[in-house]
Amino acid sequence: AMSTKEYEPVAMRDLAGARAAYESGDVEASKVAHATKAAHHENHSKMGGYLKSIVYGGLDGIITTFAVVAGASGGGVGVETILILGFSNIFADGLSMGVGDALSSK
């Protein structure tokens, strides 16, 4: 089961009344229907928020890890050191992005 987030009701026009007034040609009923505000509830999936975090976090991790590895390679550092720097960067980025996302979503 996909979880959803319940949003506060939003005041919106009475679209059903507006359509009925339009179809019958009643201008006054159309004005009343557009002026009347009806409560509108929306339920949205939380997956969009998770997907956004995964995409942004993944792109940030790929780019910064590439930058660290490319810089170390260009500096003439040994393969073992480059691997240690790359994996350390992946771990630190994952931890940083996870904590940042958790704190910002509270």
JSON list of C-alpha atoms in Angstrom, two decimals:
[
{"chain": "A", "resi": 1, "resn": "ALA", "atom": "CA", "xyz": [0.00, 0.00, 0.00]},
{"chain": "A", "resi": 2, "resn": "MET", "atom": "CA", "xyz": [1.37, 3.37, -1.02]},
{"chain": "A", "resi": 3, "resn": "SER", "atom": "CA", "xyz": [1.18, 5.98, 1.72]},
{"chain": "A", "resi": 4, "resn": "THR", "atom": "CA", "xyz": [-0.41, 9.32, 1.01]},
{"chain": "A", "resi": 5, "resn": "LYS", "atom": "CA", "xyz": [-0.23, 12.69, 2.67]},
{"chain": "A", "resi": 6, "resn": "GLU", "atom": "CA", "xyz": [-3.47, 14.46, 3.52]},
{"chain": "A", "resi": 7, "resn": "TYR", "atom": "CA", "xyz": [-3.39, 18.17, 2.75]},
{"chain": "A", "resi": 8, "resn": "GLU", "atom": "CA", "xyz": [-5.54, 20.85, 4.36]},
{"chain": "A", "resi": 9, "resn": "PRO", "atom": "CA", "xyz": [-8.75, 21.56, 2.45]},
{"chain": "A", "resi": 10, "resn": "VAL", "atom": "CA", "xyz": [-8.47, 24.31, -0.14]},
{"chain": "A", "resi": 11, "resn": "ALA", "atom": "CA", "xyz": [-11.38, 26.60, -1.07]},
{"chain": "A", "resi": 12, "resn": "MET", "atom": "CA", "xyz": [-12.17, 26.18, -4.75]},
{"chain": "A", "resi": 13, "resn": "ARG", "atom": "CA", "xyz": [-14.98, 27.17, -7.10]},
{"chain": "A", "resi": 14, "resn": "ASP", "atom": "CA", "xyz": [-18.09, 25.01, -7.37]},
{"chain": "A", "resi": 15, "resn": "LEU", "atom": "CA", "xyz": [-17.22, 23.55, -10.79]},
{"chain": "A", "resi": 16, "resn": "ALA", "atom": "CA", "xyz": [-20.22, 21.23, -10.97]},
{"chain": "A", "resi": 17, "resn": "GLY", "atom": "CA", "xyz": [-22.56, 24.17, -10.37]},
{"chain": "A", "resi": 18, "resn": "ALA", "atom": "CA", "xyz": [-20.67, 26.29, -12.90]},
{"chain": "A", "resi": 19, "resn": "ARG", "atom": "CA", "xyz": [-20.96, 23.56, -15.56]},
{"chain": "A", "resi": 20, "resn": "ALA", "atom": "CA", "xyz": [-24.67, 23.12, -14.91]},
{"chain": "A", "resi": 21, "resn": "ALA", "atom": "CA", "xyz": [-25.23, 26.89, -15.15]},
{"chain": "A", "resi": 22, "resn": "TYR", "atom": "CA", "xyz": [-23.22, 27.06, -18.39]},
{"chain": "A", "resi": 23, "resn": "GLU", "atom": "CA", "xyz": [-25.14, 24.20, -19.98]},
{"chain": "A", "resi": 24, "resn": "SER", "atom": "CA", "xyz": [-28.48, 25.77, -19.04]},
{"chain": "A", "resi": 25, "resn": "GLY", "atom": "CA", "xyz": [-27.34, 29.25, -20.13]},
{"chain": "A", "resi": 26, "resn": "ASP", "atom": "CA", "xyz": [-28.12, 30.77, -16.71]},
{"chain": "A", "resi": 27, "resn": "VAL", "atom": "CA", "xyz": [-25.67, 33.68, -16.29]},
{"chain": "A", "resi": 28, "resn": "GLU", "atom": "CA", "xyz": [-26.69, 34.50, -12.71]},
{"chain": "A", "resi": 29, "resn": "ALA", "atom": "CA", "xyz": [-26.30, 30.87, -11.57]},
{"chain": "A", "resi": 30, "resn": "SER", "atom": "CA", "xyz": [-22.88, 30.84, -13.24]},
{"chain": "A", "resi": 31, "resn": "LYS", "atom": "CA", "xyz": [-21.81, 33.94, -11.29]},
{"chain": "A", "resi": 32, "resn": "VAL", "atom": "CA", "xyz": [-23.03, 32.39, -8.04]},
{"chain": "A", "resi": 33, "resn": "ALA", "atom": "CA", "xyz": [-21.26, 29.09, -8.77]},
{"chain": "A", "resi": 34, "resn": "HIS", "atom": "CA", "xyz": [-17.96, 30.86, -9.50]},
{"chain": "A", "resi": 35, "resn": "ALA", "atom": "CA", "xyz": [-18.27, 33.02, -6.39]},
{"chain": "A", "resi": 36, "resn": "THR", "atom": "CA", "xyz": [-19.17, 30.08, -4.12]},
{"chain": "A", "resi": 37, "resn": "LYS", "atom": "CA", "xyz": [-16.18, 28.37, -2.54]},
{"chain": "A", "resi": 38, "resn": "ALA", "atom": "CA", "xyz": [-16.36, 24.63, -1.86]},
{"chain": "A", "resi": 39, "resn": "ALA", "atom": "CA", "xyz": [-13.87, 22.64, 0.24]},
{"chain": "A", "resi": 40, "resn": "HIS", "atom": "CA", "xyz": [-11.50, 20.58, -1.89]},
{"chain": "A", "resi": 41, "resn": "HIS", "atom": "CA", "xyz": [-9.36, 17.74, -0.48]},
{"chain": "A", "resi": 42, "resn": "GLU", "atom": "CA", "xyz": [-6.26, 16.30, -2.17]},
{"chain": "A", "resi": 43, "resn": "ASN", "atom": "CA", "xyz": [-4.31, 13.16, -1.36]},
{"chain": "A", "resi": 44, "resn": "HIS", "atom": "CA", "xyz": [-0.81, 12.89, -2.81]},
{"chain": "A", "resi": 45, "resn": "SER", "atom": "CA", "xyz": [1.66, 10.04, -2.80]},
{"chain": "A", "resi": 46, "resn": "LYS", "atom": "CA", "xyz": [4.81, 10.51, -0.72]},
{"chain": "A", "resi": 47, "resn": "MET", "atom": "CA", "xyz": [6.85, 8.67, -3.37]},
{"chain": "A", "resi": 48, "resn": "GLY", "atom": "CA", "xyz": [7.46, 11.89, -5.29]},
{"chain": "A", "resi": 49, "resn": "GLY", "atom": "CA", "xyz": [9.35, 13.36, -2.34]},
{"chain": "A", "resi": 50, "resn": "TYR", "atom": "CA", "xyz": [11.47, 10.24, -1.98]},
{"chain": "A", "resi": 51, "resn": "LEU", "atom": "CA", "xyz": [12.17, 10.12, -5.71]},
{"chain": "A", "resi": 52, "resn": "LYS", "atom": "CA", "xyz": [13.30, 13.74, -5.69]},
{"chain": "A", "resi": 53, "resn": "SER", "atom": "CA", "xyz": [15.69, 13.05, -2.82]},
{"chain": "A", "resi": 54, "resn": "ILE", "atom": "CA", "xyz": [17.08, 9.96, -4.57]},
{"chain": "A", "resi": 55, "resn": "VAL", "atom": "CA", "xyz": [17.66, 11.80, -7.86]},
{"chain": "A", "resi": 56, "resn": "TYR", "atom": "CA", "xyz": [19.24, 14.90, -6.32]},
{"chain": "A", "resi": 57, "resn": "GLY", "atom": "CA", "xyz": [21.33, 12.84, -3.90]},
{"chain": "A", "resi": 58, "resn": "GLY", "atom": "CA", "xyz": [22.47, 10.47, -6.63]},
{"chain": "A", "resi": 59, "resn": "LEU", "atom": "CA", "xyz": [23.48, 13.25, -8.98]},
{"chain": "A", "resi": 60, "resn": "ASP", "atom": "CA", "xyz": [25.32, 15.09, -6.22]},
{"chain": "A", "resi": 61, "resn": "GLY", "atom": "CA", "xyz": [27.13, 11.92, -5.19]},
{"chain": "A", "resi": 62, "resn": "ILE", "atom": "CA", "xyz": [28.16, 11.02, -8.74]},
{"chain": "A", "resi": 63, "resn": "ILE", "atom": "CA", "xyz": [29.45, 14.50, -9.54]},
{"chain": "A", "resi": 64, "resn": "THR", "atom": "CA", "xyz": [31.41, 15.07, -6.32]},
{"chain": "A", "resi": 65, "resn": "THR", "atom": "CA", "xyz": [32.89, 11.56, -6.32]},
{"chain": "A", "resi": 66, "resn": "PHE", "atom": "CA", "xyz": [33.99, 12.03, -9.92]},
{"chain": "A", "resi": 67, "resn": "ALA", "atom": "CA", "xyz": [35.56, 15.37, -9.00]},
{"chain": "A", "resi": 68, "resn": "VAL", "atom": "CA", "xyz": [37.51, 13.87, -6.08]},
{"chain": "A", "resi": 69, "resn": "VAL", "atom": "CA", "xyz": [38.71, 10.85, -8.08]},
{"chain": "A", "resi": 70, "resn": "ALA", "atom": "CA", "xyz": [39.60, 12.96, -11.13]},
{"chain": "A", "resi": 71, "resn": "GLY", "atom": "CA", "xyz": [41.51, 15.45, -8.99]},
{"chain": "A", "resi": 72, "resn": "ALA", "atom": "CA", "xyz": [43.42, 12.70, -7.20]},
{"chain": "A", "resi": 73, "resn": "SER", "atom": "CA", "xyz": [44.19, 10.97, -10.50]},
{"chain": "A", "resi": 74, "resn": "GLY", "atom": "CA", "xyz": [45.42, 14.21, -12.03]},
{"chain": "A", "resi": 75, "resn": "GLY", "atom": "CA", "xyz": [47.60, 14.79, -9.00]},
{"chain": "A", "resi": 76, "resn": "GLY", "atom": "CA", "xyz": [49.48, 11.55, -9.61]},
{"chain": "A", "resi": 77, "resn": "VAL", "atom": "CA", "xyz": [48.23, 9.79, -6.47]},
{"chain": "A", "resi": 78, "resn": "GLY", "atom": "CA", "xyz": [48.41, 5.98, -6.33]},
{"chain": "A", "resi": 79, "resn": "VAL", "atom": "CA", "xyz": [45.48, 3.73, -7.23]},
{"chain": "A", "resi": 80, "resn": "GLU", "atom": "CA", "xyz": [44.97, 2.57, -3.62]},
{"chain": "A", "resi": 81, "resn": "THR", "atom": "CA", "xyz": [44.70, 6.16, -2.40]},
{"chain": "A", "resi": 82, "resn": "ILE", "atom": "CA", "xyz": [42.29, 7.06, -5.20]},
{"chain": "A", "resi": 83, "resn": "LEU", "atom": "CA", "xyz": [40.03, 4.12, -4.28]},
{"chain": "A", "resi": 84, "resn": "ILE", "atom": "CA", "xyz": [40.12, 5.07, -0.60]},
{"chain": "A", "resi": 85, "resn": "LEU", "atom": "CA", "xyz": [39.26, 8.70, -1.45]},
{"chain": "A", "resi": 86, "resn": "GLY", "atom": "CA", "xyz": [36.43, 7.63, -3.78]},
{"chain": "A", "resi": 87, "resn": "PHE", "atom": "CA", "xyz": [34.79, 5.26, -1.30]},
{"chain": "A", "resi": 88, "resn": "SER", "atom": "CA", "xyz": [35.27, 7.72, 1.57]},
{"chain": "A", "resi": 89, "resn": "ASN", "atom": "CA", "xyz": [33.59, 10.41, -0.49]},
{"chain": "A", "resi": 90, "resn": "ILE", "atom": "CA", "xyz": [30.64, 8.12, -1.32]},
{"chain": "A", "resi": 91, "resn": "PHE", "atom": "CA", "xyz": [30.19, 7.28, 2.37]},
{"chain": "A", "resi": 92, "resn": "ALA", "atom": "CA", "xyz": [30.49, 10.91, 3.49]},
{"chain": "A", "resi": 93, "resn": "ASP", "atom": "CA", "xyz": [28.11, 12.13, 0.75]},
{"chain": "A", "resi": 94, "resn": "GLY", "atom": "CA", "xyz": [25.52, 9.49, 1.63]},
{"chain": "A", "resi": 95, "resn": "LEU", "atom": "CA", "xyz": [25.69, 10.36, 5.32]},
{"chain": "A", "resi": 96, "resn": "SER", "atom": "CA", "xyz": [25.57, 14.09, 4.62]},
{"chain": "A", "resi": 97, "resn": "MET", "atom": "CA", "xyz": [22.65, 13.87, 2.19]},
{"chain": "A", "resi": 98, "resn": "GLY", "atom": "CA", "xyz": [20.70, 11.54, 4.50]},
{"chain": "A", "resi": 99, "resn": "VAL", "atom": "CA", "xyz": [21.10, 13.76, 7.56]},
{"chain": "A", "resi": 100, "resn": "GLY", "atom": "CA", "xyz": [20.39, 16.90, 5.52]},
{"chain": "A", "resi": 101, "resn": "ASP", "atom": "CA", "xyz": [17.21, 15.42, 4.04]},
{"chain": "A", "resi": 102, "resn": "ALA", "atom": "CA", "xyz": [16.04, 14.14, 7.44]},
{"chain": "A", "resi": 103, "resn": "LEU", "atom": "CA", "xyz": [16.58, 17.50, 9.10]},
{"chain": "A", "resi": 104, "resn": "SER", "atom": "CA", "xyz": [15.00, 19.52, 6.30]},
{"chain": "A", "resi": 105, "resn": "SER", "atom": "CA", "xyz": [11.85, 17.39, 6.20]},
{"chain": "A", "resi": 106, "resn": "LYS", "atom": "CA", "xyz": [11.01, 17.79, 9.91]}
]
